[in-house]
PDB file of C-alpha atoms in Angstrom:
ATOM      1  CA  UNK A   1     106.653  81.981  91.737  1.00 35.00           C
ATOM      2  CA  UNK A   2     108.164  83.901  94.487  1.00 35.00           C
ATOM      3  CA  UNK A   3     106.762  87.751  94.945  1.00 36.00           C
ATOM      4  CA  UNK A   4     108.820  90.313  93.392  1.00 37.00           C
ATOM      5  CA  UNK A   5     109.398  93.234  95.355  1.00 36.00           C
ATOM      6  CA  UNK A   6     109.443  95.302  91.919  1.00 37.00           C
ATOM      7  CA  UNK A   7     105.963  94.685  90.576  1.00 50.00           C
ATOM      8  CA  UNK A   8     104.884  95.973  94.296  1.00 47.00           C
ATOM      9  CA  UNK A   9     103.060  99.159  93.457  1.00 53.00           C
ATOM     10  CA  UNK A  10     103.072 102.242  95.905  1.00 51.00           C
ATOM     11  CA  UNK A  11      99.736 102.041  97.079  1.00 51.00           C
ATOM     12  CA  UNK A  12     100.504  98.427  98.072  1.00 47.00           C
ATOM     13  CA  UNK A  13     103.940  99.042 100.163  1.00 46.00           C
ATOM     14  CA  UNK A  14     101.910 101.858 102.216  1.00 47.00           C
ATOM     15  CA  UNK A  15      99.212  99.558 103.140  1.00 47.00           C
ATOM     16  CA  UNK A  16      96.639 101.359 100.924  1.00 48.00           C
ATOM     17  CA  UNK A  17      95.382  98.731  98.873  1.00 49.00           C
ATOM     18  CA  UNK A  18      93.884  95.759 100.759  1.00 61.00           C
ATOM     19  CA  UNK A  19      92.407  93.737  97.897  1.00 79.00           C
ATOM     20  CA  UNK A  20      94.357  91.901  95.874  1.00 86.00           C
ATOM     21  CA  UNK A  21      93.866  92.269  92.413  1.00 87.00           C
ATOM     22  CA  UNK A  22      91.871  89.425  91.779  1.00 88.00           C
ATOM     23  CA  UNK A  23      89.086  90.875  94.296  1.00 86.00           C
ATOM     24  CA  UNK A  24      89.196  94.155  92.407  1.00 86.00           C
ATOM     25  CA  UNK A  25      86.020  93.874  90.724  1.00 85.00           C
ATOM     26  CA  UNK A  26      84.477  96.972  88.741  1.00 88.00           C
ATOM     27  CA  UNK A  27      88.051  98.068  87.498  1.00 90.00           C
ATOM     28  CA  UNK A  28      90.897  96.861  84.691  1.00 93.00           C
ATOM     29  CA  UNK A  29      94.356  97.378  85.571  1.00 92.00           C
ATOM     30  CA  UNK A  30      96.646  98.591  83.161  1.00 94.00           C
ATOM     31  CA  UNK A  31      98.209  95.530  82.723  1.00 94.00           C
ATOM     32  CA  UNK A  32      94.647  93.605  81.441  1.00 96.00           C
ATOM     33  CA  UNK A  33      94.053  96.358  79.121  1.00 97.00           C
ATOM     34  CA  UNK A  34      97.023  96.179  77.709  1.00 97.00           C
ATOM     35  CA  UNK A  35      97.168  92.875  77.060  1.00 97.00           C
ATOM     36  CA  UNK A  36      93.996  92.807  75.955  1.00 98.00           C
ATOM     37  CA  UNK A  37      94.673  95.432  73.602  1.00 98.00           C
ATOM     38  CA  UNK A  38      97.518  93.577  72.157  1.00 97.00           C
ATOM     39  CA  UNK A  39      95.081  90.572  71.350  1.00 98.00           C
ATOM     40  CA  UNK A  40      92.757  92.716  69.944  1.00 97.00           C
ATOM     41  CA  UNK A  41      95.344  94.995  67.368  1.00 96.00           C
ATOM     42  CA  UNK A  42      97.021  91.730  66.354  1.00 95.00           C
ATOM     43  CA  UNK A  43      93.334  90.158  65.465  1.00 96.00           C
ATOM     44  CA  UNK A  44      92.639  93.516  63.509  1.00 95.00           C
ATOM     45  CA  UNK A  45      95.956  93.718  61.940  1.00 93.00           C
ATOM     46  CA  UNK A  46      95.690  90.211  60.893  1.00 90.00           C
ATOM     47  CA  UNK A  47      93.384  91.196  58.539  1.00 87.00           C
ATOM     48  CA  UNK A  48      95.631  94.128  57.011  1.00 83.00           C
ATOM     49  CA  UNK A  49      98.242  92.221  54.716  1.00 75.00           C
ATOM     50  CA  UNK A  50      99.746  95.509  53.238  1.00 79.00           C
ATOM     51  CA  UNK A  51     100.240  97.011  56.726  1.00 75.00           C
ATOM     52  CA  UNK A  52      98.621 100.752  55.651  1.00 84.00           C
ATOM     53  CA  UNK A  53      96.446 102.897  57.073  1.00 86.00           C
ATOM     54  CA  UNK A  54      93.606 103.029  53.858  1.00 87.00           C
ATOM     55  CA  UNK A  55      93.905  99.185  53.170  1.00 91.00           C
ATOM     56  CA  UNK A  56      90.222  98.124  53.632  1.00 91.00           C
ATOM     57  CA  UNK A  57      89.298  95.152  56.248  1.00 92.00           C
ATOM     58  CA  UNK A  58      87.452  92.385  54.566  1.00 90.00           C
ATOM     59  CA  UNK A  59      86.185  88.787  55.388  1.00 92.00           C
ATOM     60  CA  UNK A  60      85.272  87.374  58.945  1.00 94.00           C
ATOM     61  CA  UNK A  61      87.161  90.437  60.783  1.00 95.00           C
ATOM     62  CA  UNK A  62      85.190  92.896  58.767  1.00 95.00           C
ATOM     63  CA  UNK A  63      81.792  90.680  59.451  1.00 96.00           C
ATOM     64  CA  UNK A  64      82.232  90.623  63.338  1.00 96.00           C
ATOM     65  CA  UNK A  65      83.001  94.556  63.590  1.00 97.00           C
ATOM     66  CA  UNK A  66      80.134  95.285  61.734  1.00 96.00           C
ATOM     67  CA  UNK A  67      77.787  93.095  63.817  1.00 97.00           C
ATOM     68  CA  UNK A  68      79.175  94.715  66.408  1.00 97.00           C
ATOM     69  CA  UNK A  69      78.566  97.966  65.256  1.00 97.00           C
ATOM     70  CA  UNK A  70      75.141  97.453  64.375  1.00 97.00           C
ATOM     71  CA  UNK A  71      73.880  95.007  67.598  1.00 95.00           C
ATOM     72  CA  UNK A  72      75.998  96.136  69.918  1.00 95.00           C
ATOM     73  CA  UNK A  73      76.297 100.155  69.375  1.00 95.00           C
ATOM     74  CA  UNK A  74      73.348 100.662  67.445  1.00 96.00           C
ATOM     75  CA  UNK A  75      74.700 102.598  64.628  1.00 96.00           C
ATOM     76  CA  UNK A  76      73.853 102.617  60.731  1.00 97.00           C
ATOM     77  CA  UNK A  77      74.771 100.576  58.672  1.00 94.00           C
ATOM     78  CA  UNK A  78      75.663 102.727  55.985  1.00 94.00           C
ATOM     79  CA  UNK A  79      78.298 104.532  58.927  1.00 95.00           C
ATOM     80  CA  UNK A  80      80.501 101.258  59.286  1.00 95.00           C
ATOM     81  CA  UNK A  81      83.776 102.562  58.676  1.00 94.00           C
ATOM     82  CA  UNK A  82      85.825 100.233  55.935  1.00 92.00           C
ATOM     83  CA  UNK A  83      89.232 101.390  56.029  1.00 94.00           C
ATOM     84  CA  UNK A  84      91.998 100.146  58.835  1.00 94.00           C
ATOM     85  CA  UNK A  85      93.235 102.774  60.094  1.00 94.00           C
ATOM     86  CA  UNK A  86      89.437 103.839  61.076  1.00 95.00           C
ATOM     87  CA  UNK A  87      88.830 100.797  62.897  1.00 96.00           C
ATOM     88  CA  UNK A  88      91.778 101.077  64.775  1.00 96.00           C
ATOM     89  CA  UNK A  89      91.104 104.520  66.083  1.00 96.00           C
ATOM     90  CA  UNK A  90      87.670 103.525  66.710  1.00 97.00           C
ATOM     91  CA  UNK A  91      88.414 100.180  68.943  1.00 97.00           C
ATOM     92  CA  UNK A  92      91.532 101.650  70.499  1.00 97.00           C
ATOM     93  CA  UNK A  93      88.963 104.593  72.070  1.00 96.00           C
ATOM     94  CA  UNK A  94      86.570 101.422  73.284  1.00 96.00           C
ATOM     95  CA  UNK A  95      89.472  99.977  74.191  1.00 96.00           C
ATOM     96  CA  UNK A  96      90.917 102.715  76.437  1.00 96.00           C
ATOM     97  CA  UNK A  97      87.463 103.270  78.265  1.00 95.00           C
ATOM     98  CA  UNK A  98      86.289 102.608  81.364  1.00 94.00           C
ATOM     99  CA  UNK A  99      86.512  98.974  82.858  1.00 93.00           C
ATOM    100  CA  UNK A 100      82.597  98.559  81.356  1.00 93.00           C
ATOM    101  CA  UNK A 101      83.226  99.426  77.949  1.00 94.00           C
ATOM    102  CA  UNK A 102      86.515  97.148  77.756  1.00 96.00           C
ATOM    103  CA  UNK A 103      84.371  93.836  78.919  1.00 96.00           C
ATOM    104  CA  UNK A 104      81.269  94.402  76.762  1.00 95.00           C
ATOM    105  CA  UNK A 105      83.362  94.492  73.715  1.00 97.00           C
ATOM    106  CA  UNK A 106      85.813  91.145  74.942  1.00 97.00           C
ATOM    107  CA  UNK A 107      82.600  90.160  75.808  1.00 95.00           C
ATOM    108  CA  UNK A 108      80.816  90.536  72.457  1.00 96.00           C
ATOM    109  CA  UNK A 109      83.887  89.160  70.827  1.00 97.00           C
ATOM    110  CA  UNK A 110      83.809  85.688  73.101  1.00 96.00           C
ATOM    111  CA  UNK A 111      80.168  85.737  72.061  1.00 95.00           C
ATOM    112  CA  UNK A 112      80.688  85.444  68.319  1.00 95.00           C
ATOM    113  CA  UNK A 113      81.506  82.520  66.695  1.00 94.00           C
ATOM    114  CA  UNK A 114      83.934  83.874  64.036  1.00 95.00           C
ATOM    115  CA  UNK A 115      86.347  85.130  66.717  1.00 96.00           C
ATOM    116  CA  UNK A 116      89.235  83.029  67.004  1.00 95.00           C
ATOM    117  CA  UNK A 117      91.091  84.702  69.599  1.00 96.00           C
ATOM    118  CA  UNK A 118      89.131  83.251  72.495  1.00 97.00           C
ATOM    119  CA  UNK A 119      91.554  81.030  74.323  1.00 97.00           C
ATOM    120  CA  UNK A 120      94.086  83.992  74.024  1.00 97.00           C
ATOM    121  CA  UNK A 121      91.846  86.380  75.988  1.00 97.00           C
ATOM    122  CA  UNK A 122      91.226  83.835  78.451  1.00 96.00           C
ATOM    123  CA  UNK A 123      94.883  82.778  79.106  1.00 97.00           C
ATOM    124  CA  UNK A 124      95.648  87.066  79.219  1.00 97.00           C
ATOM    125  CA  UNK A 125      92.963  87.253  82.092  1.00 96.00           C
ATOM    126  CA  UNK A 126      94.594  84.910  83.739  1.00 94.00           C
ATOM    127  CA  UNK A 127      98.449  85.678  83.195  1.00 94.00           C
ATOM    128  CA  UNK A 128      97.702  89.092  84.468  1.00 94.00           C
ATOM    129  CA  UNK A 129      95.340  88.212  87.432  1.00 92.00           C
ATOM    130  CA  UNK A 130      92.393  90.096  86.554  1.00 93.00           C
ATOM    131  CA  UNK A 131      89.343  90.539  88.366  1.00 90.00           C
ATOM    132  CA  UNK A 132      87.466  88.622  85.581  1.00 93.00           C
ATOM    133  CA  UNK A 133      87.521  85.424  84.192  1.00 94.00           C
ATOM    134  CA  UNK A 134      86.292  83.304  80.885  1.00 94.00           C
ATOM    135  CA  UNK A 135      83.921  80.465  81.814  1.00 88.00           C
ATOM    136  CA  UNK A 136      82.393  78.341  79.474  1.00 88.00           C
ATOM    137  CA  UNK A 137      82.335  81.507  76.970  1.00 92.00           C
ATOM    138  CA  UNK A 138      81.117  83.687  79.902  1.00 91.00           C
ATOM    139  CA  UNK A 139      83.132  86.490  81.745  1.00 93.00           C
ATOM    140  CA  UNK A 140      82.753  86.117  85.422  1.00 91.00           C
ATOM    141  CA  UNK A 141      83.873  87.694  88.649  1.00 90.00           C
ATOM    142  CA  UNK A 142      86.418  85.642  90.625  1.00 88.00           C
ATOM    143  CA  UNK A 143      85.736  86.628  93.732  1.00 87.00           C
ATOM    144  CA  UNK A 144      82.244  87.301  95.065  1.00 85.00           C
ATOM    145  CA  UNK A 145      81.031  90.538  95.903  1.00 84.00           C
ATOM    146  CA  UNK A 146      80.241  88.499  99.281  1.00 87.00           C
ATOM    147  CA  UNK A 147      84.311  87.428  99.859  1.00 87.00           C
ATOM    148  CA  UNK A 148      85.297  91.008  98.784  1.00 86.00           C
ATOM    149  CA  UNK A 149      83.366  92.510 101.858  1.00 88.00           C
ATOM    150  CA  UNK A 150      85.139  89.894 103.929  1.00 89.00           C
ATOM    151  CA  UNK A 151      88.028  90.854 102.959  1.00 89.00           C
ATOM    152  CA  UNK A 152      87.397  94.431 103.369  1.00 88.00           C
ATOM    153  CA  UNK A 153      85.890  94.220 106.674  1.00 90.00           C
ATOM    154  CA  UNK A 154      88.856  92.139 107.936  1.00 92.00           C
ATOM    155  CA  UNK A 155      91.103  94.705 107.320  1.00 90.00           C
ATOM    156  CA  UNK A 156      88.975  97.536 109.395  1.00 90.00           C
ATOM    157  CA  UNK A 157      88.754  95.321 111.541  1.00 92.00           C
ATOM    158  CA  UNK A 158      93.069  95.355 112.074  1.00 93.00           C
ATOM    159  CA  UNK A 159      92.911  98.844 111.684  1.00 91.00           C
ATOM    160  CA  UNK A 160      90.296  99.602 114.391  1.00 90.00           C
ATOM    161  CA  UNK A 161      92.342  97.212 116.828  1.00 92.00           C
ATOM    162  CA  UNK A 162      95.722  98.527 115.687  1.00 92.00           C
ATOM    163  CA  UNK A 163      96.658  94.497 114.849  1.00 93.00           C
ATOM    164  CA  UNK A 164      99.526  95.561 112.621  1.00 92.00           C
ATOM    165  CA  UNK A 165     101.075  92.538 112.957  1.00 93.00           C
ATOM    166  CA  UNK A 166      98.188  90.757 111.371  1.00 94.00           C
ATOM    167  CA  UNK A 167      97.930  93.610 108.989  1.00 93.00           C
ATOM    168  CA  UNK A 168     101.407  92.995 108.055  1.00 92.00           C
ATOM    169  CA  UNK A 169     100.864  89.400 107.151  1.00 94.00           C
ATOM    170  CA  UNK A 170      97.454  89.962 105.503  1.00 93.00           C
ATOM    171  CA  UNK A 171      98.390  92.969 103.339  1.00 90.00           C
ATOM    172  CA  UNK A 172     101.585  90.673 102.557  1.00 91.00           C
ATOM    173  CA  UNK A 173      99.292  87.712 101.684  1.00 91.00           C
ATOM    174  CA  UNK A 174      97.718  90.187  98.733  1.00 89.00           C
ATOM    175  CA  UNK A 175     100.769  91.712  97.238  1.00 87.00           C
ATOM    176  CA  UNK A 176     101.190  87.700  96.802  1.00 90.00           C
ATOM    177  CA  UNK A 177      97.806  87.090  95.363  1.00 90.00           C
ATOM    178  CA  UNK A 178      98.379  90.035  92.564  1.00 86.00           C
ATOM    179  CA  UNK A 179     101.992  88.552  92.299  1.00 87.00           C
ATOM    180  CA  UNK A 180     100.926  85.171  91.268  1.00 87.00           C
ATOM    181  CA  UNK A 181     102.276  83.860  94.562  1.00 90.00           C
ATOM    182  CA  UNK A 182      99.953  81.686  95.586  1.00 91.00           C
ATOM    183  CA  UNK A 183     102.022  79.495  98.232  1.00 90.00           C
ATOM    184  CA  UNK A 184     103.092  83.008  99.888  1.00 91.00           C
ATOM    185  CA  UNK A 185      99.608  83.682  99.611  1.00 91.00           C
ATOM    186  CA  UNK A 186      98.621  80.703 101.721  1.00 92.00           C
ATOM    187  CA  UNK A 187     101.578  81.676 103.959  1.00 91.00           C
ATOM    188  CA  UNK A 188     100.659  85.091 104.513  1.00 93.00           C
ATOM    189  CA  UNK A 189      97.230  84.190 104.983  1.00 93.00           C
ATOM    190  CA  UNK A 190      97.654  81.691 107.832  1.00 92.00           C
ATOM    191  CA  UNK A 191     100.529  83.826 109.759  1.00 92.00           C
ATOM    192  CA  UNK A 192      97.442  86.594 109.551  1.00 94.00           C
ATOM    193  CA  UNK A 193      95.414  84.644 111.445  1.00 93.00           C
ATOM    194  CA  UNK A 194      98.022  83.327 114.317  1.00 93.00           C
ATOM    195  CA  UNK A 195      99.249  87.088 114.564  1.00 94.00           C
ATOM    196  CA  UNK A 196      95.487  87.964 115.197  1.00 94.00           C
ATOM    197  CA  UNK A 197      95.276  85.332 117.662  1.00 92.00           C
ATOM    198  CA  UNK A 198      98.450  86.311 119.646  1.00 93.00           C
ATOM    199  CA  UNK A 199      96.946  90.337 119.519  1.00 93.00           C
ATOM    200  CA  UNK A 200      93.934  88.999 121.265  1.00 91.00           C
ATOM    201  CA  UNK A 201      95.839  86.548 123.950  1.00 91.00           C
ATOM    202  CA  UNK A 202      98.492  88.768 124.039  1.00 90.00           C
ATOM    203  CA  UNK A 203     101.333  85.733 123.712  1.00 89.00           C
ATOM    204  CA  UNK A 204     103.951  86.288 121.449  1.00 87.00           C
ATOM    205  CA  UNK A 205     105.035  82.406 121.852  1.00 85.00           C
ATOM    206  CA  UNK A 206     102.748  80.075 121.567  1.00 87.00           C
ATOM    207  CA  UNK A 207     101.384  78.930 118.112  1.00 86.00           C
ATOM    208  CA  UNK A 208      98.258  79.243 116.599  1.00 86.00           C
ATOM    209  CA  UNK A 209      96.995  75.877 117.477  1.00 85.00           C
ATOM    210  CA  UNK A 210      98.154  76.661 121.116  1.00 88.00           C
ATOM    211  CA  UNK A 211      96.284  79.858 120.981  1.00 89.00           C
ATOM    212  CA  UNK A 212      93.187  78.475 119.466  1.00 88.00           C
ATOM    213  CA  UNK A 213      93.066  75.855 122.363  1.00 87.00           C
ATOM    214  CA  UNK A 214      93.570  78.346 124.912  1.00 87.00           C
ATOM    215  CA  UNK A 215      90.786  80.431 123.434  1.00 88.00           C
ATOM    216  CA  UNK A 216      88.537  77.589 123.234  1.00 86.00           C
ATOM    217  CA  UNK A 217      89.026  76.956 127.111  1.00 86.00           C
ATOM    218  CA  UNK A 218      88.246  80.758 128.334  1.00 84.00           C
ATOM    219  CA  UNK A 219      84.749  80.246 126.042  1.00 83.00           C
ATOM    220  CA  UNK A 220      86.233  83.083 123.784  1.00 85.00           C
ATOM    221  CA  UNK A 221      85.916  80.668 120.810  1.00 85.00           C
ATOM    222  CA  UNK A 222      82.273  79.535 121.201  1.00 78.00           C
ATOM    223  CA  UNK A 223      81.927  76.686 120.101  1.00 82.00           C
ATOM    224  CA  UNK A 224      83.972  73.267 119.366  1.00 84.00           C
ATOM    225  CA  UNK A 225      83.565  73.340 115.298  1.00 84.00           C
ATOM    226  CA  UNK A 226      84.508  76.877 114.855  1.00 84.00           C
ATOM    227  CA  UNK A 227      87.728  75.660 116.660  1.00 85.00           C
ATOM    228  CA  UNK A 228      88.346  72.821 114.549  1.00 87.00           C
ATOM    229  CA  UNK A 229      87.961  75.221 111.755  1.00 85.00           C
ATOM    230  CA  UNK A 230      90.073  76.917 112.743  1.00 87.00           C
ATOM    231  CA  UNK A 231      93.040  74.354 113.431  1.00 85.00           C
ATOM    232  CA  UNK A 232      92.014  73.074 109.970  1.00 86.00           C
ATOM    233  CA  UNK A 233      93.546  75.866 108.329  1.00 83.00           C
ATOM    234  CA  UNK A 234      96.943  75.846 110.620  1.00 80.00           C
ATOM    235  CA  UNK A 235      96.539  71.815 109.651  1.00 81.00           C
ATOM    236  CA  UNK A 236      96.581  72.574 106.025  1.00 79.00           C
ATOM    237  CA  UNK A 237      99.534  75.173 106.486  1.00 73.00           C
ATOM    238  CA  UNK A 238     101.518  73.060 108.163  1.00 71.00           C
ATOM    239  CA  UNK A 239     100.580  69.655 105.789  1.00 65.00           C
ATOM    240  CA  UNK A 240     101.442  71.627 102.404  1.00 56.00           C
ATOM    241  CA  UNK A 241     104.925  71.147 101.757  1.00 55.00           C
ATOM    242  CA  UNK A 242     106.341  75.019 101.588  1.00 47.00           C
ATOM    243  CA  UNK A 243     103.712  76.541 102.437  1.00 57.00           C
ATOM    244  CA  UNK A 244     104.392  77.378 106.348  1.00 52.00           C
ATOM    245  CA  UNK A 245     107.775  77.515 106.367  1.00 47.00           C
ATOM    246  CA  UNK A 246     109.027  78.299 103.172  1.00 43.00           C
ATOM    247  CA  UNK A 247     108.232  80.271 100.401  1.00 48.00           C
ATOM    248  CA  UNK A 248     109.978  81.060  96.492  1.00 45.00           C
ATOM    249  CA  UNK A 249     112.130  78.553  94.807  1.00 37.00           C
ATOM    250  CA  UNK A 250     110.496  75.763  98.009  1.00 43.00           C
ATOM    251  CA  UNK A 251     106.894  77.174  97.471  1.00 48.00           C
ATOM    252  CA  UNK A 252     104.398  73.935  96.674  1.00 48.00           C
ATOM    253  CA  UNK A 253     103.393  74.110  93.497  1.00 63.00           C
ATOM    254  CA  UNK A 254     100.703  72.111  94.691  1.00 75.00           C
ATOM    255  CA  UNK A 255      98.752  75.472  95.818  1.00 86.00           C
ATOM    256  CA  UNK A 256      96.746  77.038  93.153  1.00 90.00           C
ATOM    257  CA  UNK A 257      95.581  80.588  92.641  1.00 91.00           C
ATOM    258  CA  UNK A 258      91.815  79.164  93.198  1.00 89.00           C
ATOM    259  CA  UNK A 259      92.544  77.372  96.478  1.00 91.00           C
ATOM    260  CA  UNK A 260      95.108  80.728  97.666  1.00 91.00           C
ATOM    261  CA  UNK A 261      92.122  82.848  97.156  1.00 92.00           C
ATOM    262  CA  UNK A 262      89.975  80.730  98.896  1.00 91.00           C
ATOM    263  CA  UNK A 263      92.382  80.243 102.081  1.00 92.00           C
ATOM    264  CA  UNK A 264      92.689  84.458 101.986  1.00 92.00           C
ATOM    265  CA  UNK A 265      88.964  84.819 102.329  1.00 92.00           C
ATOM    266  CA  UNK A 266      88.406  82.160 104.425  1.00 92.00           C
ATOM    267  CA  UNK A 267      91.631  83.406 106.751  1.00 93.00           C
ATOM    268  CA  UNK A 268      90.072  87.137 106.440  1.00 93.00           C
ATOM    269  CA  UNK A 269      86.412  85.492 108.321  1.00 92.00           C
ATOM    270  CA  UNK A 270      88.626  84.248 110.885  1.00 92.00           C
ATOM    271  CA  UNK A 271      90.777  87.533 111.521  1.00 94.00           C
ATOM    272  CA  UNK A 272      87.850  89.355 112.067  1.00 93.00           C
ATOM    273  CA  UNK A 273      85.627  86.581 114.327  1.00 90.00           C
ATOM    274  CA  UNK A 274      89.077  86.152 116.544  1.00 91.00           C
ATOM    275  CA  UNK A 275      89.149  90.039 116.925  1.00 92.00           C
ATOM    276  CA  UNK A 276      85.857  90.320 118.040  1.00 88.00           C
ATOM    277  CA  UNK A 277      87.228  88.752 121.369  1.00 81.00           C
ATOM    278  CA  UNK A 278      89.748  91.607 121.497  1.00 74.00           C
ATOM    279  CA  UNK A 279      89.074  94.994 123.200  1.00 54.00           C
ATOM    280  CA  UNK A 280      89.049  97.757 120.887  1.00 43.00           C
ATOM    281  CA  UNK A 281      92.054 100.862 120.869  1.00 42.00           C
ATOM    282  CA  UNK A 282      90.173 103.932 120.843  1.00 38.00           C
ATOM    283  CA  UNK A 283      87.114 104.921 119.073  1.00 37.00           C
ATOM    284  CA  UNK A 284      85.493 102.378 116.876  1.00 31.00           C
TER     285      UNK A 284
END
């Protein structure tokens, strides 16, 4: 899938947003919600044959939203709305709240056995890159709270140093993460890292397995397995077909969102330790 300048939000042109969306954790784009909501009307309206607003819902829909009225918001029994059109209103609001009240009711949902929209809400997590994923019934976080400081940090870091060329490539490398890109990712990523190293030697040339040598000579990479580290990843961008050179309808579709997101956090570690031989512009 090749990144599509269009689905590029504002924030993400100007730099603002350094996290791809898949690092986002504690917030639900629209998209998610959306598509979430859609799963969640269709299961309700399943359960509405006449299509109006006063037609009461019955059987194993009406069973799971009151369990989840009782266990989950702790209200009366004896309060369960009946009708439709009141349960729409009601799960649209939960629905359209904050990125907490969205997952506790998906989450509630994956948890009861009756619910046989499961594998949809999984699959819509994943179509629209969300920050959270279905495991083995569970939602999780895909990336770490760990890797999202990384991340964070790296990109100070740039900014501190004024390394907009690695900025460039790194902030390019998320656009393709919340794109679905995941070979432009990997590109992105690894040009990051070789525009780092040529801000800190100050070579425009050479590549980054030059520049890693070079740095590895003058002691500013310390030791010799952080070095081979660090040619590992130029090794792997230069092994996976598409990935270095090309990107779109040549992209490998051997790269996969899991191993893109691992290459951008392990590529953000390595911006910042290859700054930390640079000198810094101005107050840090």
């Amino acid at each position: 899938m090749s990144t599509d300048s269009a689905k590029i939000t504002f924030a993400q042109r100007q730099g603002l947003v350094p996290l791809p969306s898949q690092a986002e954790t504690g917030t639900i784009s629209s998209a998610t919600r959306a598509k979430l909501w859609s799963i969640v009307l269709g299961w309700l309206q399943s359960s509405n044959a006449s299509g109006t607003t006063y037609q009461k819902v019955t059987g194993r829909t009406s069973a799971i939203l009151r369990r989840w009225w009782i266990e989950d918001q702790h209200r009366m029994i004896d309060e369960a709305p009946s009708y439709y059109g009141m349960w729409q209103e009601i799960l649209k609001k939960e629905m359209s709240g904050s990125y907490v009240s969205v997952f506790n009711f998906i989450q509630f949902l994956l948890d009861d056995e009756d619910f046989n929209r499961k594998g949809a809400i999984a699959q819509a997590l994943v179509d629209t890159r969300a920050a959270y994923r279905v495991t083995d019934g569970l939602l999780h976080p895909v990336v770490s709270d760990e890797a999202t400081a990384t991340i964070s940090n790296a990109s100070k870091d740039m900014d501190r140093l004024s390394a907009s060329g690695a900025k460039s490539h790194f902030r390019q490398a998320s656009v393709c993460l919340t794109n679905g890109d995941w070979s432009g990712a990997a590109h992105q990523s690894v040009a990051a890292v070789e525009s780092a190293a040529r801000f800190v030697c100050e070579d425009e040339k050479n590549t980054l397995s030059d520049l890693v040598k070079e740095m590895a000579k003058d002691g500013r990479i310390s030791h010799p397995a952080l070095r081979e580290v660090i040619l590992k990843i130029y090794g792997y961008a230069s092994d996976e077909k598409g990935v270095r050179h090309s990107q779109g309808a040549q992209s490998s579709e051997n790269v996969t969102e899991r191993e893109a997101l691992f290459l951008f956090g392990l590529c953000a570690s390595t911006i910042s330790y290859l700054l930390g031989a640079a000198k810094a512009v101005g107050p840090v």
